[in-house]
Amino acid sequence: MSETDESRILILDFGSQYTMLIARRIREQRVYCEIHPYDMSMEDIRSWKPRGIILSGGPSSVHDEGAPKIDTGLFEYGVPVLGICYGMQLMALLLGGEVEKSNRREYGRAVLEIGGSELFHGFKRKEEIPVWMSHGDRVAKPPEGFGAIARSVNSPCAAMADSERNLFGVQFHPEVVHTPRGEEILSNFLFRICGVRPTWTTHSFVERTIRDVRQKVGDKGIICGLSGGVDSSVTAVLVHRAVGDKLTCIFVDNGVLRKGEAEGVIRLFRDHYKINLKAVDARERFLSKLGGVDDPEEKRRVIGKEFIAVFEEEASKLKGVEYLAQGTLYPDVIESISFKGPSAKIKSHHNVGGLPENMNLRLVEPLRELFKDEVRAVGAELGLSRRILYRHPFPGPGLAVRILGQVTVERVKVLQNADVIVEEEVRGAGIYEELWQCFAVLLPVKSVGVMGDERTYENAVAIRAVTSMDGMTADWAPLPADLLMRISNRIINEVEGVNRVVYDISSKPPATIEWE
């Protein structure tokens, strides 16, 4: 996964909900790309040296007051440009074409009739293909020098091209799965039109990153907050590969981790990877702070604040430390920038517990170019096991937000014992990696039951299992009945204090994946 000047694609974002998908599709073809705001200056664009530029879709009409615009010099820069949806309409308007409100808006599946163009290399002329539309405006008249290269029932100019200047526009979204041959269209733009090379490989990324981290850190010390999750684990092993004993990892046991989590992290990173690891047993400290707290947001605040305090205390004991390694990923980088439109999000970087700037440490973020699946590929290149790389997401506040109501030592123990049974059974059924998440939730209710000849009044546990591509939306997973039966029987028989198990069949939306 190394980027070179010969293989760089720039995506300018106008607020489309699909912009990140464009980047994903390009990365999947081993081409390096980055997303930047639509108002990136021409000076910065020239400095970035892209081999091609993609203008994303967006929620605005080009005729709206304050609609996002770009410098028309971009079209004279001399590299191929592909406008998608709003990007096509904006290109048409700025270059002298006509864009009008469509009499009939197109949202969803449409059929495209293909004309001749290098963008549709490999397609037959007048071939009809399904595509995904999402627009209210349409190009009524292409600019001078452009010709229509595809049409739909509602859009006589559903794609356009100026082959002399290598300027292209498509009204549909080639990046979504609902456009089955969209990958071919993007591939034609990348390789036939822009002439980039597929050099974005895992091996080259690892080599380059090790070299860069080693050069940046030099002989100074660097610390890393290690949780045992995918991102922090890959970060720790990658940085350790670069700087060796100059790295110290700090692992904080906050008392609301999964059963055996602390011992597993210590054993793996201290004993197997030989990384300097400072393990802090802060269970009593965290649980005392959580005493009497049942509001989920207050739980998060208490745990986050206490984590920062513990981390600062431990970091201050280390000498010569000038750097902090964090597992920031590319989606975090993208979302930390404000874009125009409903996809705009301002989100602080996904750092170690939200560490404060007054720690006066310089950041090292070796994964900031990568999506989650690319992080897993890097981890595999570094030799991390699938068990680590394909672990289900685990919330920062840990089991505290899976214990509805107050968090106590006793309730943590109940949930830990129930949760480990869920994971064991799901792994044993061979479907763990098919699920996005699967876990137990301790409910703040008790119910009547019968065990032997005795009446019981004990806790209820909910099982949550979902499938998802990215966690933004999720469907409840229809786990096999015999698997649910084994999970329920084991929890009720083996976990003291539980006499009822229920299964959550809510999707996201309207529910969330976590209960708190």
Coordinates of C-alpha atoms in Angstrom, one line a residue:
M1 CA 0.0 0.0 0.0
S2 CA 2.5 2.6 -1.1
E3 CA 1.4 5.7 -3.0
T4 CA 3.6 7.2 -5.7
D5 CA 3.1 10.2 -7.9
E6 CA 2.2 7.8 -10.7
S7 CA -0.7 6.4 -8.7
R8 CA -2.5 9.1 -6.9
I9 CA -6.2 9.9 -7.3
L10 CA -7.7 12.9 -5.6
I11 CA -11.4 12.8 -4.6
L12 CA -13.1 16.2 -3.9
D13 CA -16.1 15.8 -1.7
F14 CA -19.3 17.7 -2.1
G15 CA -21.1 16.0 0.8
S16 CA -22.3 12.8 -0.7
Q17 CA -23.2 9.9 1.6
Y18 CA -21.3 7.7 -0.9
T19 CA -17.9 9.6 -1.0
M20 CA -16.1 7.1 1.2
L21 CA -17.4 4.3 -1.0
I22 CA -15.6 6.0 -4.0
A23 CA -12.3 5.8 -2.1
R24 CA -13.0 2.2 -1.1
R25 CA -13.6 1.1 -4.7
I26 CA -10.4 2.8 -5.8
R27 CA -8.3 1.3 -3.0
E28 CA -9.8 -2.1 -3.8
Q29 CA -8.1 -1.8 -7.2
R30 CA -4.8 -1.1 -5.4
V31 CA -4.7 2.5 -6.3
Y32 CA -3.9 5.2 -3.7
C33 CA -6.4 7.9 -3.2
E34 CA -7.4 10.6 -0.7
I35 CA -10.6 12.5 0.0
H36 CA -10.4 16.3 0.4
P37 CA -13.0 19.0 0.8
Y38 CA -14.4 20.4 -2.5
D39 CA -12.8 23.8 -1.8
M40 CA -9.2 22.5 -1.8
S41 CA -7.2 25.3 -3.5
M42 CA -5.6 24.9 -6.9
E43 CA -2.2 25.5 -5.3
D44 CA -2.8 22.5 -2.9
I45 CA -4.0 20.4 -5.8
R46 CA -0.9 21.1 -7.8
S47 CA 1.2 20.4 -4.8
W48 CA -0.6 17.1 -4.3
K49 CA 0.1 16.1 -7.9
P50 CA -2.8 13.8 -8.7
R51 CA -2.9 11.7 -11.8
G52 CA -6.7 12.1 -11.9
I53 CA -9.5 13.9 -10.0
I54 CA -13.0 12.7 -9.1
L55 CA -15.8 15.1 -8.1
S56 CA -18.2 13.4 -5.8
G57 CA -21.9 13.6 -5.6
G58 CA -23.7 15.9 -3.1
P59 CA -27.1 16.8 -1.7
S60 CA -27.3 20.3 -3.2
S61 CA -28.7 21.5 -6.5
V62 CA -26.1 23.5 -8.5
H63 CA -28.7 26.3 -8.6
D64 CA -29.0 26.5 -4.8
E65 CA -27.9 29.7 -3.2
G66 CA -24.5 28.9 -1.7
A67 CA -24.2 25.6 -3.5
P68 CA -20.5 24.4 -3.4
K69 CA -18.4 25.4 -6.4
I70 CA -14.9 24.8 -7.5
D71 CA -12.2 26.8 -9.4
T72 CA -12.7 26.2 -13.1
G73 CA -8.9 26.1 -13.4
L74 CA -9.3 22.5 -12.2
F75 CA -10.5 21.6 -15.7
E76 CA -7.5 23.2 -17.3
Y77 CA -5.0 21.5 -14.9
G78 CA -4.3 18.8 -17.5
V79 CA -5.3 15.6 -15.6
P80 CA -8.5 13.6 -16.3
V81 CA -11.5 14.5 -14.3
L82 CA -14.6 12.4 -13.5
G83 CA -17.7 14.1 -12.1
I84 CA -20.2 11.8 -10.4
C85 CA -23.9 13.0 -10.0
Y86 CA -23.5 16.5 -8.5
G87 CA -19.9 16.5 -9.8
M88 CA -21.2 16.0 -13.3
Q89 CA -23.8 18.7 -13.0
L90 CA -21.3 21.2 -11.6
M91 CA -18.8 20.4 -14.4
A92 CA -21.6 21.0 -17.0
L93 CA -22.7 24.3 -15.4
L94 CA -19.2 25.7 -15.0
L95 CA -18.1 24.9 -18.5
G96 CA -21.2 26.5 -20.2
G97 CA -23.7 23.7 -20.4
E98 CA -27.3 23.7 -19.1
V99 CA -28.5 22.0 -16.0
E100 CA -32.2 21.9 -15.2
K101 CA -34.5 20.5 -12.6
S102 CA -35.8 17.2 -13.9
N103 CA -39.5 16.8 -14.4
R104 CA -39.2 13.3 -12.9
R105 CA -36.5 12.8 -10.2
E106 CA -34.5 9.5 -10.4
Y107 CA -33.8 7.8 -7.1
G108 CA -32.9 4.1 -7.1
R109 CA -32.5 1.6 -9.9
A110 CA -32.4 2.8 -13.5
V111 CA -31.4 1.3 -16.8
L112 CA -28.6 3.0 -18.8
E113 CA -28.1 2.7 -22.5
I114 CA -24.4 2.8 -23.3
G115 CA -22.9 4.9 -26.1
G116 CA -19.2 4.9 -27.3
S117 CA -16.5 6.1 -24.9
E118 CA -13.2 5.0 -23.4
L119 CA -15.0 5.3 -20.0
F120 CA -17.2 2.4 -21.2
H121 CA -14.5 0.3 -22.7
G122 CA -15.6 -3.4 -22.8
F123 CA -19.3 -2.4 -23.0
K124 CA -21.2 -2.9 -26.2
R125 CA -22.7 0.1 -27.9
K126 CA -26.4 0.5 -27.0
E127 CA -25.9 -2.2 -24.3
E128 CA -28.4 -1.7 -21.4
I129 CA -27.0 -2.0 -17.9
P130 CA -28.6 -1.4 -14.4
V131 CA -27.3 1.6 -12.5
W132 CA -28.1 3.5 -9.3
M133 CA -29.4 7.0 -9.7
S134 CA -29.9 9.7 -7.0
H135 CA -30.7 13.1 -8.4
G136 CA -33.3 15.8 -8.9
D137 CA -31.4 17.9 -11.6
R138 CA -30.1 16.7 -14.9
V139 CA -27.8 18.0 -17.7
A140 CA -30.1 19.3 -20.4
K141 CA -27.3 20.4 -22.7
P142 CA -23.6 19.3 -22.3
P143 CA -21.0 22.0 -22.6
E144 CA -19.2 22.7 -25.9
G145 CA -16.8 19.9 -26.7
F146 CA -18.8 17.3 -24.8
G147 CA -21.0 14.6 -26.1
A148 CA -23.6 12.4 -24.4
I149 CA -22.2 8.9 -24.0
A150 CA -25.1 7.3 -22.2
R151 CA -28.8 7.9 -21.6
S152 CA -31.6 6.7 -19.4
V153 CA -35.4 7.2 -19.8
N154 CA -35.3 10.3 -17.7
S155 CA -31.8 11.6 -18.6
P156 CA -30.9 12.0 -22.3
C157 CA -27.4 12.9 -21.1
A158 CA -26.8 10.4 -18.3
A159 CA -23.1 10.5 -19.0
M160 CA -20.9 12.9 -21.0
A161 CA -17.4 13.1 -22.2
D162 CA -14.9 15.6 -23.7
S163 CA -12.3 13.1 -24.9
E164 CA -9.9 15.8 -26.0
R165 CA -9.5 17.2 -22.5
N166 CA -10.2 13.9 -20.7
L167 CA -13.2 15.3 -18.9
F168 CA -16.0 12.9 -18.0
G169 CA -19.3 12.9 -16.1
V170 CA -21.8 10.3 -15.0
Q171 CA -25.2 11.0 -13.6
F172 CA -25.3 7.7 -11.7
H173 CA -23.2 6.3 -8.9
P174 CA -20.7 3.7 -10.1
E175 CA -19.3 3.3 -6.6
V176 CA -22.3 1.6 -5.1
V177 CA -23.1 -2.2 -5.3
H178 CA -26.4 -1.4 -7.0
T179 CA -24.4 -0.5 -10.1
P180 CA -23.1 -4.0 -10.8
R181 CA -20.6 -3.0 -13.5
G182 CA -19.5 0.2 -11.7
E183 CA -16.1 -1.3 -10.8
E184 CA -15.4 -1.7 -14.6
I185 CA -16.3 1.9 -15.2
L186 CA -14.0 3.2 -12.4
S187 CA -11.3 0.8 -13.6
N188 CA -11.5 2.3 -17.1
F189 CA -11.1 5.8 -15.6
L190 CA -8.1 4.7 -13.4
F191 CA -6.1 2.6 -15.8
R192 CA -7.1 3.5 -19.3
I193 CA -7.7 7.2 -18.9
C194 CA -5.6 8.3 -16.0
G195 CA -2.8 5.7 -16.6
V196 CA -2.2 5.0 -12.9
R197 CA -0.5 1.8 -11.7
P198 CA -1.8 -0.6 -9.1
T199 CA 1.0 0.0 -6.6
W200 CA -1.0 0.2 -3.3
T201 CA 0.1 -3.0 -1.7
T202 CA 0.3 -4.2 1.9
H203 CA 3.9 -5.2 1.8
S204 CA 5.2 -1.9 0.4
F205 CA 3.0 0.0 2.9
V206 CA 4.5 -1.9 5.8
E207 CA 8.1 -1.3 4.5
R208 CA 7.5 2.4 3.9
T209 CA 5.8 3.0 7.3
I210 CA 8.5 1.2 9.3
R211 CA 11.1 3.4 7.5
D212 CA 9.1 6.6 8.1
V213 CA 8.4 5.9 11.8
R214 CA 12.0 5.0 12.5
Q215 CA 13.2 8.2 10.8
K216 CA 10.6 10.3 12.7
V217 CA 11.1 8.9 16.2
G218 CA 14.9 8.7 16.0
D219 CA 16.4 7.9 19.4
K220 CA 13.4 9.3 21.4
G221 CA 10.9 7.4 23.3
I222 CA 7.3 6.7 22.2
I223 CA 4.3 5.4 24.1
C224 CA 1.1 3.7 22.9
G225 CA -2.2 3.1 24.6
L226 CA -2.9 -0.6 24.1
S227 CA -6.4 -2.0 24.4
G228 CA -6.0 -5.3 22.7
G229 CA -8.3 -4.3 19.9
V230 CA -7.5 -4.5 16.2
D231 CA -6.3 -0.9 15.7
S232 CA -4.1 -0.5 18.8
S233 CA -2.7 -4.0 18.3
V234 CA -1.6 -3.4 14.7
T235 CA -0.3 0.0 15.7
A236 CA 1.8 -1.4 18.5
V237 CA 3.3 -4.2 16.5
L238 CA 4.1 -2.0 13.5
V239 CA 5.7 0.7 15.7
H240 CA 7.6 -1.9 17.6
R241 CA 8.9 -3.3 14.4
A242 CA 10.2 0.2 13.6
V243 CA 11.7 1.3 16.9
G244 CA 12.0 -1.7 19.1
D245 CA 12.6 -1.0 22.8
K246 CA 12.0 2.7 22.3
L247 CA 8.3 1.9 22.4
T248 CA 6.4 1.4 25.7
C249 CA 2.8 0.3 25.6
I250 CA 0.5 1.2 28.5
F251 CA -2.5 -1.2 29.1
V252 CA -5.1 -0.1 31.6
D253 CA -7.4 -2.7 33.2
N254 CA -10.4 -0.6 34.0
G255 CA -12.4 -3.4 35.6
V256 CA -15.0 -3.6 32.8
L257 CA -13.1 -5.7 30.3
R258 CA -14.1 -9.1 29.0
K259 CA -13.2 -12.2 31.0
G260 CA -9.5 -13.0 30.7
E261 CA -8.9 -9.9 28.6
A262 CA -6.1 -8.4 30.7
E263 CA -4.2 -11.6 31.1
G264 CA -4.5 -12.3 27.3
V265 CA -3.1 -8.9 26.3
I266 CA -0.2 -9.1 28.8
R267 CA 0.7 -12.6 27.7
L268 CA 0.5 -11.8 24.0
F269 CA 2.3 -8.5 23.8
R270 CA 4.8 -8.8 26.7
D271 CA 5.6 -12.5 26.4
H272 CA 5.1 -13.2 22.7
Y273 CA 5.9 -9.9 20.9
K274 CA 8.5 -8.9 23.6
I275 CA 7.1 -5.4 23.7
N276 CA 7.7 -3.2 26.7
L277 CA 4.3 -3.3 28.3
K278 CA 3.2 -1.5 31.5
A279 CA 0.0 -3.1 32.7
V280 CA -1.9 -1.0 35.2
D281 CA -4.5 -2.7 37.4
A282 CA -7.0 0.2 38.0
R283 CA -10.1 -2.0 38.5
E284 CA -10.9 -0.7 42.0
R285 CA -10.3 2.9 41.0
F286 CA -12.7 2.8 38.0
L287 CA -15.4 0.8 39.7
S288 CA -15.4 3.1 42.7
K289 CA -15.9 6.1 40.3
L290 CA -18.7 4.2 38.6
G291 CA -20.5 3.6 41.9
G292 CA -24.1 4.9 41.8
V293 CA -23.9 5.9 38.1
D294 CA -26.6 4.4 35.8
D295 CA -26.8 7.0 33.0
P296 CA -24.9 5.7 29.9
E297 CA -23.4 9.0 29.0
E298 CA -22.2 9.6 32.5
K299 CA -20.6 6.2 32.4
R300 CA -18.7 7.2 29.3
R301 CA -17.6 10.5 30.8
V302 CA -16.4 8.9 34.0
I303 CA -14.5 6.2 32.3
G304 CA -13.0 8.5 29.7
K305 CA -11.9 11.1 32.3
E306 CA -10.4 8.4 34.6
F307 CA -8.6 6.8 31.7
I308 CA -6.9 10.0 30.8
A309 CA -5.8 10.5 34.4
V310 CA -4.4 7.0 34.7
F311 CA -2.6 7.3 31.3
E312 CA -1.1 10.7 32.2
E313 CA 0.2 9.4 35.5
E314 CA 1.9 6.4 33.9
A315 CA 3.3 8.3 31.0
S316 CA 4.8 10.9 33.3
K317 CA 6.9 8.1 35.0
L318 CA 8.7 7.4 31.7
K319 CA 11.8 9.3 30.7
G320 CA 12.7 10.6 27.2
V321 CA 9.2 10.1 25.7
E322 CA 8.4 12.6 23.0
Y323 CA 5.9 10.7 20.8
L324 CA 2.5 9.1 21.2
A325 CA 1.4 6.4 18.8
Q326 CA -2.4 6.2 18.0
G327 CA -4.5 3.9 15.9
T328 CA -6.2 6.6 13.9
L329 CA -7.8 5.2 10.8
Y330 CA -8.7 6.9 7.5
P331 CA -12.4 7.2 8.2
D332 CA -11.5 9.1 11.4
V333 CA -9.3 11.5 9.4
I334 CA -12.1 12.1 6.8
E335 CA -14.7 12.7 9.5
S336 CA -12.5 15.1 11.4
I337 CA -12.8 17.5 8.5
S338 CA -16.0 19.5 8.0
F339 CA -17.6 18.9 4.5
K340 CA -20.5 20.7 3.1
G341 CA -23.8 18.7 3.1
P342 CA -25.6 16.2 5.3
S343 CA -22.6 13.8 5.3
A344 CA -20.7 16.6 7.1
K345 CA -19.4 15.3 10.5
I346 CA -16.9 16.9 12.8
K347 CA -15.4 14.1 14.9
S348 CA -12.3 14.2 17.0
H349 CA -9.7 11.7 16.0
H350 CA -10.2 8.2 17.3
N351 CA -7.4 8.6 19.8
V352 CA -6.5 6.8 23.0
G353 CA -9.4 7.8 25.2
G354 CA -9.3 11.4 23.9
L355 CA -5.9 12.2 25.4
P356 CA -5.4 15.9 26.1
E357 CA -3.1 18.1 24.0
N358 CA -1.3 19.3 27.2
M359 CA 0.6 16.0 27.3
N360 CA 2.9 17.8 24.8
L361 CA 3.7 14.7 22.8
R362 CA 4.0 14.5 19.0
L363 CA 1.6 12.1 17.3
V364 CA 2.6 9.1 15.3
E365 CA -0.4 7.7 13.4
P366 CA 0.9 4.9 11.2
L367 CA -2.6 3.7 10.1
R368 CA -4.1 7.0 9.3
E369 CA -4.2 6.2 5.5
L370 CA -6.0 2.9 6.0
F371 CA -9.6 1.5 6.1
K372 CA -10.4 -1.2 8.6
D373 CA -10.0 -4.1 6.1
E374 CA -6.6 -2.6 5.1
V375 CA -5.5 -2.5 8.7
R376 CA -6.4 -6.2 9.0
A377 CA -4.3 -6.9 5.9
V378 CA -1.3 -5.0 7.4
G379 CA -1.8 -7.0 10.6
A380 CA -1.7 -10.2 8.7
E381 CA 1.5 -9.0 6.9
L382 CA 3.0 -8.4 10.4
G383 CA 2.0 -11.9 11.5
L384 CA -0.9 -11.1 13.9
S385 CA -3.4 -14.0 14.2
R386 CA -6.9 -13.9 12.7
R387 CA -8.3 -14.1 16.3
I388 CA -6.9 -10.6 17.0
L389 CA -7.5 -9.2 13.5
Y390 CA -11.1 -10.3 13.2
R391 CA -12.2 -9.6 16.7
H392 CA -15.6 -8.0 17.0
P393 CA -15.7 -4.2 17.9
F394 CA -15.8 -3.6 21.6
P395 CA -17.0 -0.3 23.1
G396 CA -14.4 2.1 24.7
P397 CA -16.3 2.1 28.0
G398 CA -16.3 -1.7 27.9
L399 CA -18.9 -3.8 29.6
A400 CA -20.1 -0.7 31.5
V401 CA -22.4 0.1 28.6
R402 CA -23.6 -3.5 28.3
I403 CA -24.6 -3.5 32.0
L404 CA -27.8 -1.5 32.0
G405 CA -28.2 0.4 35.3
Q406 CA -25.5 0.5 37.9
V407 CA -22.1 -1.1 37.5
T408 CA -20.9 -3.2 40.4
V409 CA -18.2 -5.9 40.9
E410 CA -20.9 -8.5 41.1
R411 CA -22.8 -7.4 38.0
V412 CA -19.5 -7.2 36.0
K413 CA -18.7 -10.8 37.0
V414 CA -22.2 -12.0 35.9
L415 CA -21.9 -10.3 32.5
Q416 CA -18.3 -11.5 31.9
N417 CA -19.3 -15.1 32.6
A418 CA -22.3 -14.8 30.3
D419 CA -20.4 -13.0 27.5
V420 CA -17.6 -15.6 27.3
I421 CA -20.2 -18.3 26.8
V422 CA -21.7 -16.4 23.9
E423 CA -18.3 -16.0 22.2
E424 CA -17.3 -19.7 22.8
E425 CA -20.5 -21.0 21.3
V426 CA -20.5 -18.7 18.3
R427 CA -16.9 -19.5 17.6
G428 CA -17.7 -23.2 18.0
A429 CA -20.5 -22.9 15.5
G430 CA -18.0 -21.5 13.0
I431 CA -19.9 -18.3 12.3
Y432 CA -18.0 -15.7 14.4
E433 CA -16.4 -14.0 11.4
E434 CA -19.8 -13.9 9.6
L435 CA -21.1 -11.6 12.4
W436 CA -20.3 -7.9 12.9
Q437 CA -20.9 -8.2 16.7
C438 CA -22.3 -10.8 19.0
F439 CA -22.4 -10.2 22.8
A440 CA -24.4 -10.4 26.0
V441 CA -26.2 -7.5 27.8
L442 CA -27.1 -7.6 31.5
L443 CA -30.6 -6.1 31.9
P444 CA -31.7 -4.0 34.9
V445 CA -34.6 -6.3 35.6
K446 CA -35.1 -9.5 37.5
S447 CA -37.7 -12.2 36.8
V448 CA -39.2 -15.2 38.5
G449 CA -37.9 -18.6 37.6
V450 CA -37.8 -22.2 38.9
M451 CA -34.6 -24.1 39.4
G452 CA -35.0 -27.5 40.8
D453 CA -37.9 -27.3 43.2
E454 CA -37.1 -23.7 44.2
R455 CA -38.5 -20.4 43.1
T456 CA -35.8 -17.9 41.9
Y457 CA -35.8 -14.2 41.3
E458 CA -32.7 -13.4 39.3
N459 CA -31.2 -11.5 36.4
A460 CA -32.2 -11.5 32.8
V461 CA -29.5 -11.5 30.0
A462 CA -30.1 -10.4 26.4
I463 CA -28.1 -11.8 23.5
R464 CA -27.3 -9.4 20.6
A465 CA -26.0 -10.6 17.3
V466 CA -25.9 -8.4 14.1
T467 CA -24.6 -8.5 10.6
S468 CA -23.2 -5.3 9.0
M469 CA -20.7 -4.0 6.5
D470 CA -19.5 -0.9 8.4
G471 CA -21.6 -0.6 11.6
M472 CA -23.6 2.4 10.3
T473 CA -26.6 0.1 9.6
A474 CA -27.1 -3.4 10.9
D475 CA -29.5 -6.3 10.7
W476 CA -30.2 -8.7 13.5
A477 CA -28.6 -12.1 12.8
P478 CA -31.0 -15.1 12.6
L479 CA -28.8 -17.4 14.7
P480 CA -29.7 -21.1 14.4
A481 CA -32.2 -22.2 17.0
D482 CA -29.9 -25.0 18.3
L483 CA -27.1 -22.5 18.8
L484 CA -29.4 -20.1 20.8
M485 CA -30.6 -23.1 22.8
R486 CA -27.0 -24.0 23.8
I487 CA -26.2 -20.4 24.7
S488 CA -29.3 -20.1 26.8
N489 CA -28.8 -23.5 28.6
R490 CA -25.2 -22.8 29.4
I491 CA -25.8 -19.3 30.7
I492 CA -28.7 -20.3 32.9
N493 CA -26.8 -23.4 34.2
E494 CA -23.3 -22.0 34.5
V495 CA -23.7 -18.3 35.4
E496 CA -24.9 -17.8 39.0
G497 CA -27.5 -15.1 39.2
V498 CA -29.2 -15.6 35.8
N499 CA -32.4 -17.4 35.2
R500 CA -33.7 -16.0 31.9
V501 CA -32.1 -15.4 28.4
V502 CA -33.8 -13.3 25.7
Y503 CA -32.7 -12.6 22.1
D504 CA -32.7 -9.1 20.6
I505 CA -34.3 -9.0 17.1
S506 CA -34.0 -5.3 16.5
S507 CA -32.2 -3.8 13.5
K508 CA -30.3 -0.6 13.2
P509 CA -32.1 1.7 12.6
P510 CA -34.3 2.2 14.6
A511 CA -32.3 0.5 17.4
T512 CA -28.6 0.9 17.9
I513 CA -26.2 -2.0 18.0
E514 CA -25.2 -1.4 21.6
W515 CA -28.0 -1.0 24.1
E516 CA -26.5 2.1 25.7

